[in-house]
Coordinates of C-alpha atoms in Angstrom, one line a residue:
Chain A
M29 CA 98.4 137.7 172.0
S30 CA 94.8 137.1 172.8
N31 CA 92.5 139.8 174.0
I32 CA 91.2 138.8 177.5
P33 CA 89.0 141.6 178.9
S34 CA 89.3 141.9 182.6
D35 CA 85.6 142.4 183.3
L36 CA 84.7 138.9 182.0
K37 CA 84.6 135.4 183.5
F38 CA 85.8 132.4 181.6
N39 CA 85.5 128.7 181.3
E40 CA 88.4 126.4 180.8
S41 CA 86.7 125.4 177.6
H42 CA 87.0 129.0 176.3
E43 CA 83.5 130.4 176.8
W44 CA 83.2 133.8 178.4
A45 CA 80.3 135.1 180.5
R46 CA 79.4 138.7 181.4
L47 CA 77.0 139.8 184.1
E48 CA 74.8 142.5 182.7
S49 CA 73.2 145.3 184.7
D50 CA 69.7 143.7 184.3
G51 CA 71.0 140.5 186.0
S52 CA 71.2 138.5 182.7
I53 CA 74.4 136.8 181.6
T54 CA 75.8 137.2 178.1
I55 CA 77.9 134.3 176.8
G56 CA 80.3 133.9 173.9
I57 CA 83.6 132.3 173.0
S58 CA 86.9 133.9 173.7
D59 CA 89.2 135.6 171.3
H60 CA 91.7 132.8 171.7
A61 CA 89.0 130.2 170.8
Q62 CA 87.9 132.0 167.7
N63 CA 91.4 132.4 166.6
A64 CA 92.2 128.8 167.2
L65 CA 89.1 127.7 165.2
G66 CA 89.8 129.9 162.2
D67 CA 87.1 131.4 160.0
L68 CA 83.7 130.4 161.3
V69 CA 81.2 129.4 158.6
F70 CA 78.2 128.5 160.8
V71 CA 77.0 129.0 164.3
E72 CA 74.2 126.9 165.8
I73 CA 72.6 128.9 168.6
P74 CA 70.2 127.6 171.3
E75 CA 66.5 128.5 171.0
A76 CA 65.1 131.0 173.4
G77 CA 63.2 129.3 176.3
R78 CA 65.6 126.4 176.5
T79 CA 66.8 125.5 180.0
L80 CA 70.5 124.8 180.2
S81 CA 72.6 123.3 183.0
K82 CA 76.1 124.4 183.7
G83 CA 78.4 122.5 181.4
E84 CA 75.7 121.4 179.0
V85 CA 76.3 121.7 175.2
A86 CA 74.5 124.9 174.3
A87 CA 75.8 125.8 170.8
V88 CA 78.0 124.6 168.0
V89 CA 80.5 126.7 166.2
E90 CA 81.7 125.4 162.9
S91 CA 84.8 126.4 161.0
V92 CA 85.9 125.1 157.7
K93 CA 87.9 122.5 159.6
A94 CA 85.9 121.5 162.6
A95 CA 82.6 121.8 164.4
S96 CA 83.0 122.4 168.1
D97 CA 80.6 122.4 171.0
V98 CA 80.1 125.5 173.2
Y99 CA 79.3 124.6 176.8
S100 CA 77.1 126.8 178.9
P101 CA 79.2 128.3 181.7
L102 CA 76.2 128.7 183.9
S103 CA 72.7 127.2 184.5
G104 CA 69.7 129.1 183.4
E105 CA 67.1 129.8 180.8
V106 CA 68.1 131.1 177.4
I107 CA 66.3 134.4 177.0
E108 CA 67.9 135.5 173.7
A109 CA 70.2 134.1 171.1
N110 CA 72.2 136.2 168.6
E111 CA 70.1 135.6 165.5
S112 CA 72.4 137.8 163.4
L113 CA 75.0 135.0 163.5
G114 CA 72.8 133.0 161.2
T115 CA 73.8 135.2 158.3
S116 CA 77.1 136.6 159.6
P117 CA 78.9 134.0 161.7
E118 CA 82.1 135.9 161.0
Q119 CA 81.1 138.4 163.7
V120 CA 82.4 135.8 166.2
N121 CA 85.9 136.1 164.5
T122 CA 85.9 139.9 164.2
D123 CA 84.3 140.9 167.5
P124 CA 84.1 137.9 169.9
Y125 CA 83.2 140.0 173.0
G126 CA 80.8 142.4 171.2
Q127 CA 78.8 141.7 168.1
G128 CA 79.9 138.1 168.2
W129 CA 78.1 137.1 171.5
L130 CA 76.2 133.8 171.2
F131 CA 73.3 133.9 173.7
K132 CA 71.9 135.4 176.9
L133 CA 70.9 133.5 180.0
K134 CA 68.6 134.3 182.9
P135 CA 70.8 132.5 185.5
S136 CA 69.2 130.1 187.9
N137 CA 72.2 130.2 190.3
L138 CA 74.2 133.3 190.1
G139 CA 76.7 131.8 192.5
E140 CA 78.0 129.7 189.6
L141 CA 79.6 132.8 188.3
S142 CA 82.1 132.9 191.0
S143 CA 83.3 129.4 190.2
L144 CA 84.4 130.6 186.8
L145 CA 88.0 131.8 186.0
D146 CA 88.8 135.4 186.1
A147 CA 90.8 137.0 183.3
A148 CA 94.2 136.4 184.9
A149 CA 93.5 132.7 185.5
Y150 CA 92.2 132.3 182.0
A151 CA 95.2 134.1 180.6
K152 CA 97.5 131.4 182.2
I153 CA 95.5 128.6 180.6
V154 CA 95.7 130.3 177.2
E155 CA 99.4 130.9 177.6
A156 CA 100.0 127.3 178.7
A157 CA 98.0 126.1 175.6
S158 CA 100.2 128.1 173.3
H159 CA 103.4 126.5 174.4
Chain B
M28 CA 108.1 97.0 149.7
P29 CA 106.7 93.8 148.3
F30 CA 103.4 92.8 149.9
I31 CA 104.4 89.3 150.9
P32 CA 103.5 87.5 154.1
H33 CA 106.1 87.4 156.8
T34 CA 108.1 84.2 157.0
P35 CA 108.1 82.3 160.3
S36 CA 111.6 83.5 161.0
D37 CA 110.5 87.1 160.4
V38 CA 107.7 86.6 162.9
S39 CA 109.9 85.0 165.6
E40 CA 112.5 87.8 165.0
M41 CA 109.9 90.5 165.6
L42 CA 108.4 88.7 168.6
A43 CA 111.9 88.3 170.1
A44 CA 112.6 92.0 169.6
I45 CA 109.5 93.0 171.7
G46 CA 110.0 90.2 174.1
A47 CA 106.7 88.3 173.4
P48 CA 106.9 84.5 173.5
D49 CA 104.2 84.1 170.7
I50 CA 101.5 85.8 168.7
D51 CA 98.8 85.0 171.2
A52 CA 100.8 87.0 173.8
L53 CA 100.3 90.1 171.7
F54 CA 96.5 89.7 172.0
D55 CA 96.3 88.5 175.6
E56 CA 94.4 91.7 176.6
I57 CA 91.4 90.5 174.5
P58 CA 89.5 87.9 176.5
A59 CA 89.6 84.5 175.0
A60 CA 85.9 84.3 174.6
L61 CA 86.0 87.3 172.2
R62 CA 88.6 85.9 170.0
T63 CA 87.7 84.2 166.7
P64 CA 89.5 81.0 166.1
P65 CA 91.0 80.5 162.6
P66 CA 88.3 79.2 160.2
E67 CA 88.1 75.5 159.9
N68 CA 87.1 73.4 156.9
L69 CA 88.6 75.9 154.4
P70 CA 89.7 74.0 151.3
Q71 CA 93.2 74.1 150.0
G72 CA 94.2 76.8 147.5
L73 CA 93.3 76.3 143.8
T74 CA 94.9 77.2 140.6
E75 CA 93.6 80.1 138.6
M76 CA 92.1 77.8 136.0
Q77 CA 90.3 75.7 138.7
I78 CA 89.0 78.9 140.3
T79 CA 87.6 80.1 137.0
R80 CA 85.8 76.8 136.4
L81 CA 84.4 76.8 140.0
M82 CA 83.1 80.4 139.6
H83 CA 81.4 79.6 136.3
A84 CA 79.8 76.5 137.8
R85 CA 78.6 78.5 140.8
A86 CA 77.3 81.4 138.6
Q87 CA 75.3 78.9 136.6
L88 CA 73.5 77.8 139.7
D89 CA 72.0 81.3 139.9
G90 CA 70.8 81.0 136.3
Q91 CA 69.6 83.9 134.2
P92 CA 65.9 83.8 134.9
L93 CA 63.3 85.9 133.2
N94 CA 62.9 88.4 135.9
F95 CA 59.6 89.9 137.1
L96 CA 60.9 90.5 140.6
G97 CA 61.3 94.1 141.8
A98 CA 60.5 95.1 145.4
G99 CA 63.2 97.6 145.8
A100 CA 65.9 96.3 143.3
Y101 CA 65.2 96.7 139.6
E102 CA 66.5 95.2 136.5
H103 CA 67.2 98.0 134.0
H104 CA 69.1 98.2 130.8
I105 CA 72.6 99.7 131.5
P106 CA 74.3 101.1 128.4
A107 CA 77.6 99.3 127.9
A108 CA 79.3 102.7 127.9
V109 CA 78.4 103.3 131.6
W110 CA 80.7 100.6 133.1
A111 CA 83.3 101.0 130.3
I112 CA 83.8 104.5 131.5
V113 CA 83.4 103.7 135.2
S114 CA 86.1 101.0 134.9
R115 CA 88.7 103.5 133.6
G116 CA 91.6 103.7 136.0
E117 CA 90.9 107.4 136.8
F118 CA 87.6 106.4 138.4
Y119 CA 88.1 102.8 139.4
S120 CA 89.7 103.1 142.7
A121 CA 89.6 100.8 145.7
Y122 CA 89.1 103.9 147.8
T123 CA 87.0 107.0 147.3
P124 CA 89.6 109.7 146.7
Y125 CA 89.1 113.0 148.4
Q126 CA 92.4 114.8 148.2
A127 CA 91.3 117.7 146.1
E128 CA 94.6 118.2 144.4
A129 CA 94.6 114.5 143.3
S130 CA 91.1 113.9 142.3
Q131 CA 89.4 116.8 140.6
G132 CA 87.7 114.4 138.2
T133 CA 86.1 112.3 140.9
L134 CA 85.0 115.4 142.8
Q135 CA 83.5 116.9 139.6
V136 CA 81.6 113.6 138.9
L137 CA 80.2 113.8 142.4
Y138 CA 79.3 117.4 142.0
E139 CA 77.5 116.6 138.7
F140 CA 75.7 113.7 140.5
Q141 CA 74.5 116.0 143.2
T142 CA 73.3 118.5 140.7
M143 CA 71.3 115.9 138.8
M144 CA 69.8 114.4 142.0
A145 CA 68.8 117.9 143.2
N146 CA 67.1 118.6 139.8
L147 CA 65.4 115.2 139.7
T148 CA 64.0 115.5 143.2
G149 CA 63.2 119.2 142.9
M150 CA 65.3 120.0 146.0
Q151 CA 68.1 122.4 146.6
V152 CA 71.0 120.3 147.8
S153 CA 72.1 116.7 147.5
N154 CA 74.8 114.8 149.3
A155 CA 77.3 112.5 147.5
S156 CA 75.5 109.3 148.5
L157 CA 74.9 106.9 151.4
Y158 CA 75.1 103.2 151.8
D159 CA 71.7 102.3 150.3
G160 CA 68.1 103.4 150.2
A161 CA 67.1 101.8 153.5
S162 CA 70.0 103.3 155.5
A163 CA 69.3 106.6 153.8
L164 CA 65.8 106.5 155.3
A165 CA 67.2 105.8 158.7
E166 CA 69.6 108.8 158.3
A167 CA 66.7 111.0 157.1
C168 CA 64.7 110.1 160.3
L169 CA 67.8 111.0 162.5
M170 CA 68.3 114.2 160.4
A171 CA 64.6 115.2 160.9
V172 CA 65.0 114.9 164.7
R173 CA 68.1 117.1 164.6
A174 CA 66.6 119.7 162.1
H175 CA 63.2 120.0 163.7
R176 CA 64.3 121.6 167.0
Q177 CA 60.8 122.6 168.0
S178 CA 59.6 119.0 168.1
R179 CA 60.5 117.2 171.2
S180 CA 58.8 113.9 170.6
A181 CA 61.1 112.3 168.0
R182 CA 57.9 110.5 166.8
I183 CA 58.0 109.5 163.2
L184 CA 54.8 108.3 161.3
V185 CA 55.6 105.6 158.8
P186 CA 52.9 104.1 156.6
A187 CA 52.9 100.3 156.3
T188 CA 53.2 100.9 152.6
V189 CA 56.9 101.9 153.1
H190 CA 59.2 99.0 152.1
P191 CA 59.2 96.6 155.1
D192 CA 62.9 96.2 154.9
Y193 CA 63.4 100.0 155.0
R194 CA 61.3 100.1 158.1
H195 CA 63.3 97.4 159.8
V196 CA 66.6 99.0 158.8
A197 CA 65.4 102.4 160.1
R198 CA 64.5 100.9 163.4
A199 CA 67.7 98.9 163.7
I200 CA 70.0 101.8 162.9
T201 CA 68.2 104.3 165.2
T202 CA 67.9 101.8 168.1
G203 CA 69.1 103.5 171.3
Q204 CA 68.4 107.0 169.9
S205 CA 64.9 107.3 171.4
L206 CA 63.1 107.6 168.1
K207 CA 59.5 106.4 168.1
F208 CA 58.1 104.9 164.9
D209 CA 54.3 104.6 164.5
V210 CA 53.3 102.4 161.6
L211 CA 50.1 103.6 159.9
P212 CA 47.8 101.1 158.2
Y213 CA 47.0 101.1 154.5
G214 CA 43.5 101.2 153.1
E215 CA 42.3 97.6 152.6
E216 CA 40.8 98.5 149.2
A217 CA 43.1 101.1 148.0
G218 CA 46.5 99.8 149.2
T219 CA 47.6 103.3 150.0
L220 CA 47.9 105.3 153.2
D221 CA 44.4 105.9 154.6
L222 CA 44.4 109.6 155.2
S223 CA 41.9 109.2 158.0
S224 CA 44.5 107.2 160.0
L225 CA 46.5 110.4 160.1
E226 CA 43.7 112.3 161.8
R227 CA 44.2 110.6 165.1
Y228 CA 47.6 112.3 165.3
S229 CA 46.2 115.8 164.6
G230 CA 47.5 118.4 167.0
Q231 CA 50.2 116.0 168.4
D232 CA 53.9 116.7 168.4
I233 CA 55.0 114.7 165.4
T234 CA 58.6 115.1 164.2
A235 CA 58.2 113.8 160.7
V236 CA 56.0 111.8 158.4
V237 CA 57.5 109.4 155.9
V238 CA 55.8 108.6 152.6
Q239 CA 57.1 106.2 149.9
H240 CA 56.0 107.0 146.4
P241 CA 55.4 104.9 144.5
N242 CA 54.8 102.8 147.6
F243 CA 55.9 99.2 148.3
F244 CA 52.8 97.9 146.3
G245 CA 53.8 100.1 143.4
L246 CA 50.9 102.4 144.0
L247 CA 50.8 106.2 144.0
E248 CA 50.1 107.8 147.3
D249 CA 48.2 111.0 147.7
V250 CA 51.5 112.8 148.3
D251 CA 50.1 116.4 148.1
A252 CA 47.6 115.8 150.8
I253 CA 50.0 113.9 153.0
T254 CA 52.7 116.6 152.6
D255 CA 50.2 119.4 153.5
W256 CA 48.9 117.4 156.5
A257 CA 52.4 116.9 157.8
H258 CA 53.3 120.6 157.4
A259 CA 49.9 121.7 159.0
Q260 CA 50.9 119.6 162.0
G261 CA 54.4 121.2 162.1
A262 CA 56.0 117.9 161.1
M263 CA 58.6 117.4 158.4
L264 CA 57.9 115.3 155.4
I265 CA 60.4 112.6 154.4
A266 CA 59.9 111.3 150.9
V267 CA 61.2 107.9 149.8
V268 CA 61.2 107.8 146.0
N269 CA 62.3 105.7 143.0
P270 CA 64.6 108.0 141.0
V271 CA 63.4 106.5 137.6
S272 CA 59.8 107.3 138.5
L273 CA 60.7 110.9 139.0
A274 CA 61.2 111.3 135.2
I275 CA 57.4 111.1 134.8
F276 CA 56.0 112.1 138.2
K277 CA 56.0 115.4 140.1
P278 CA 59.2 115.8 142.0
P279 CA 58.9 115.7 145.8
G280 CA 60.1 119.3 146.0
E281 CA 56.8 120.2 144.5
W282 CA 54.5 118.0 146.6
G283 CA 51.7 120.0 148.3
E284 CA 52.0 123.6 149.1
K285 CA 55.6 123.5 150.4
G286 CA 57.2 120.4 149.0
A287 CA 59.0 117.6 150.9
D288 CA 61.7 118.5 153.4
I289 CA 64.0 115.5 152.9
V290 CA 64.1 113.1 149.9
V291 CA 65.8 109.7 150.0
G292 CA 65.9 106.6 147.9
E293 CA 67.8 103.7 146.4
G294 CA 70.1 104.7 143.6
Q295 CA 70.5 101.2 142.2
P296 CA 68.1 101.8 139.2
L297 CA 70.5 104.4 137.9
G298 CA 73.1 102.2 136.4
A299 CA 74.0 99.7 139.1
P300 CA 73.5 96.0 138.2
L301 CA 71.3 93.8 140.4
A302 CA 74.4 91.8 141.5
S303 CA 72.5 89.6 143.9
G304 CA 71.7 92.5 146.2
G305 CA 74.6 94.9 146.2
P306 CA 76.5 97.0 146.4
Y307 CA 73.9 99.7 145.9
F308 CA 73.8 103.3 147.0
G309 CA 71.4 105.7 148.8
F310 CA 70.8 109.2 147.8
M311 CA 69.5 112.1 149.9
T312 CA 68.4 115.6 148.9
T313 CA 67.0 118.4 151.1
R314 CA 66.4 122.1 151.3
M315 CA 69.3 124.5 151.9
E316 CA 68.0 125.5 155.3
Y317 CA 68.7 121.9 156.6
V318 CA 72.0 121.4 154.8
R319 CA 74.0 121.5 158.1
Q320 CA 72.0 118.6 159.5
M321 CA 72.5 116.5 156.4
P322 CA 74.8 113.5 156.8
G323 CA 77.5 112.7 154.3
R324 CA 79.7 114.6 152.2
L325 CA 78.9 117.5 149.8
I326 CA 81.1 118.5 147.0
G327 CA 81.2 122.2 146.1
R328 CA 82.4 124.2 143.1
T329 CA 84.7 127.1 143.9
L330 CA 87.3 129.3 142.4
D331 CA 91.0 129.2 143.2
L332 CA 93.2 132.2 143.8
D333 CA 93.7 132.6 140.1
G334 CA 90.0 132.5 139.5
K335 CA 90.0 129.1 138.0
P336 CA 87.1 126.8 138.9
G337 CA 87.8 123.8 141.1
F338 CA 85.9 121.2 143.1
S339 CA 86.4 120.5 146.8
L340 CA 84.9 118.5 149.6
T341 CA 82.9 120.9 151.7
L342 CA 80.6 120.8 154.7
Q343 CA 82.4 117.9 156.2
A344 CA 83.2 119.5 159.6
R345 CA 80.5 117.3 161.2
E346 CA 81.9 114.1 159.8
Q347 CA 83.1 111.2 161.8
H348 CA 86.8 111.7 161.0
I349 CA 86.6 115.2 162.5
R350 CA 83.9 115.1 165.1
R351 CA 84.1 111.5 166.3
S352 CA 81.1 110.5 168.4
K353 CA 79.4 113.8 167.8
A354 CA 79.4 113.4 164.0
T355 CA 76.1 114.0 162.2
S356 CA 76.3 110.5 161.0
N357 CA 78.6 107.6 161.2
I358 CA 77.5 106.0 158.0
C359 CA 78.3 108.8 155.7
T360 CA 80.3 106.6 153.4
N361 CA 80.0 107.7 149.9
Q362 CA 79.4 104.9 147.4
G363 CA 81.7 106.6 145.0
L364 CA 82.0 104.2 142.2
L365 CA 78.2 103.5 142.0
V366 CA 77.6 107.3 142.1
T367 CA 80.0 107.7 139.2
A368 CA 78.0 105.0 137.3
A369 CA 74.8 106.9 138.1
A370 CA 76.2 110.2 137.0
I371 CA 77.3 108.7 133.7
H372 CA 74.1 106.7 133.3
L373 CA 72.0 109.8 133.7
S374 CA 74.2 111.8 131.4
L375 CA 74.0 109.2 128.7
L376 CA 70.2 108.8 129.0
G377 CA 69.4 112.5 129.4
A378 CA 66.1 113.7 130.7
T379 CA 64.2 112.4 127.6
G380 CA 65.9 109.0 127.8
L381 CA 65.0 108.6 131.5
E382 CA 61.5 109.6 130.7
S383 CA 61.3 106.9 128.0
V384 CA 62.6 104.3 130.5
A385 CA 60.0 105.3 133.1
A386 CA 57.1 105.3 130.6
A387 CA 58.2 101.9 129.2
C388 CA 58.3 100.5 132.8
Q389 CA 54.8 101.8 133.5
A390 CA 53.4 100.5 130.2
N391 CA 55.0 97.1 130.5
T392 CA 53.6 96.6 134.0
S393 CA 50.2 97.5 132.8
A394 CA 50.6 94.9 130.0
L395 CA 51.8 92.4 132.5
V396 CA 48.9 93.0 134.8
E397 CA 46.5 92.6 131.9
A398 CA 48.1 89.4 130.7
L399 CA 48.3 87.8 134.2
T400 CA 44.8 88.8 135.4
G401 CA 43.4 87.1 132.3
I402 CA 44.3 83.8 133.9
D403 CA 41.7 82.0 136.1
G404 CA 42.7 82.3 139.7
V405 CA 44.6 85.6 139.3
R406 CA 43.2 89.0 140.1
L407 CA 44.5 92.5 140.7
R408 CA 44.5 93.3 144.4
F409 CA 44.7 97.1 144.2
A410 CA 43.3 99.0 141.2
G411 CA 44.8 102.5 141.8
P412 CA 47.3 104.2 139.6
R413 CA 50.8 102.7 139.8
F414 CA 54.3 102.9 138.5
H415 CA 56.0 99.6 137.7
E416 CA 54.8 97.1 140.3
A417 CA 51.4 95.6 141.1
V418 CA 50.0 93.2 143.7
L419 CA 48.2 90.2 142.4
Q420 CA 46.0 87.9 144.4
L421 CA 46.3 84.2 143.6
D422 CA 43.8 81.5 144.6
R423 CA 46.6 79.3 146.1
Q424 CA 49.8 79.7 148.1
V425 CA 52.2 82.0 146.3
D426 CA 55.3 80.2 147.6
G427 CA 54.7 77.0 145.7
V428 CA 53.8 78.9 142.5
L429 CA 57.0 80.8 142.7
Q430 CA 59.0 77.6 143.1
E431 CA 57.3 76.1 140.1
L432 CA 58.0 79.2 138.1
A433 CA 61.6 79.1 139.2
R434 CA 61.9 75.6 137.9
R435 CA 60.7 77.0 134.5
N436 CA 63.4 79.7 134.8
I437 CA 61.1 82.6 135.7
A438 CA 61.6 84.8 138.7
G439 CA 57.9 85.4 139.2
G440 CA 57.9 88.1 141.9
L441 CA 57.8 88.5 145.6
D442 CA 55.6 86.5 148.0
L443 CA 54.0 89.1 150.2
S444 CA 52.8 86.7 152.8
R445 CA 55.9 87.1 155.0
H446 CA 55.6 90.9 155.3
F447 CA 51.8 91.2 154.8
P448 CA 50.1 88.1 156.0
G449 CA 46.8 90.0 156.0
L450 CA 46.9 90.1 152.2
G451 CA 46.6 86.3 151.9
N452 CA 48.1 84.8 148.7
A453 CA 49.5 88.0 147.4
L454 CA 52.3 88.3 144.8
L455 CA 54.2 91.5 144.0
V456 CA 55.2 91.6 140.3
C457 CA 57.3 94.1 138.3
A458 CA 58.1 94.7 134.7
T459 CA 60.8 97.2 133.7
E460 CA 61.7 98.4 130.3
T461 CA 63.7 95.3 129.8
R462 CA 60.6 93.0 129.6
T463 CA 59.4 92.5 126.0
P464 CA 55.8 91.6 125.0
E465 CA 57.2 88.1 124.4
D466 CA 58.6 87.9 127.9
I467 CA 55.2 88.8 129.3
R468 CA 53.4 86.3 127.1
T469 CA 55.9 83.6 128.3
Y470 CA 55.2 84.4 131.9
A471 CA 51.4 84.4 131.4
H472 CA 51.6 81.1 129.5
V473 CA 53.7 79.4 132.1
L474 CA 51.7 80.8 135.0
A475 CA 48.4 79.6 133.3
E476 CA 49.9 76.1 133.0
I477 CA 50.9 76.0 136.6
L478 CA 47.6 77.2 137.9
T479 CA 45.4 74.9 135.8

């Protein structure tokens, strides 16, 4: 069973977003997603300063079998990317909601957060996908 | 199941089963204007003996001219062992086999090829080949745009001394991908990239600079200065090289302070026959930091659970069969058989053998230039150091001279007037290690007769 923390928001395409106390948004991929992809061997993260629109391709996660796009769940400017993934992409597998975060956004429209799925709604999608 | 065509009754039975009145009904979704009618004027079938005679007759029309034509495709001696080994059933497949459990030999050959190409170019990683040298350049330009994320311009500087066909192919393949190619002029006297023409791009956002070495005129570019200039501007450096020449020249990995970033070229000189223009193969090497932006397949060496070495296709997650429209490249086909030939060719020659070939090419071209420029009405256009080609200036139109030479069974070189009208009556000639002093004397003798 996938770990789906209740304090996060989710995209149908399996990204998670967390509103931090400083108003920034941390983004990663869900436990379900990392599990489905298998061992990650490479993560291409966006460079700081890049402006992203909601739904734009922001990162690429590559496993031994596939390379998948990661879509930004919100619009905003990339303020930091998780550089440690360059040498240790497996952090996404072992700790998708912690060490395995991908990038942080300064959101340009915080209202977009409410359009994302809450944990319960995302859990239904994951459950449906596993049948 | 025998592979025989369906009989008319098979066809009508199948059509009846699916309820289609005729074959055309199967394709009625395709507009008529897009359908190709059956070819007309095709002759009736021939017996094997008739076909053999026809093929011999056609081949004779090509003749076996004494060849002084290069310009990107080079006649080299290929040891008989190369294709004797390549044609073994284990290698000679209609398809490039990838299933690791079924094709360890093929994978190992590709791995060895990659190792040799990385060594030859002085780079860290090599792919297992592309279609040909020209498409490899196009791929290198696209790769530079992906790899150089700070650069937003997608502007690539390409000297006019890069093979004109390579420039055309690079443009054609990248059409619609918003790349901008700026062609830089060559020095009128030197025939190499005029470094001052780079200066007007100083401080601009340039994604990559291409340099061909030896260049299309056979001349050596100032690769150290060009590489350092590119890097000083924050641009990547794409090298287009002749693999044989690398046996005697500094590898691109050592150009300038930091070396080239991507190296591509045509692999044909490494064991592939001229064959009227193909099939050939392209090679590409780069630094480890760009490996994930490299198109094509890479073969890796690994250990199985029992600790035994094995070879496997790796870094293919961005390939077309997995990533569809978002693949790094959609022309990542690996020219497996030709690469096998190259790996065997290089193994048989060894580093010393390849060096002898390169040195003989250079020496023979010098001898050719000396012999031909001894004729009235022939002079050397560019005097700089060269590899195995040279531009000669004639005092009359090259086209007619080449036709006259062809009548005397000599392929005299390439008329440059089509690609470089500014050069006037210019002829590009080449002599590889296969040209003997007698061949060169013959050419000089016949050319002198034609010109006087």
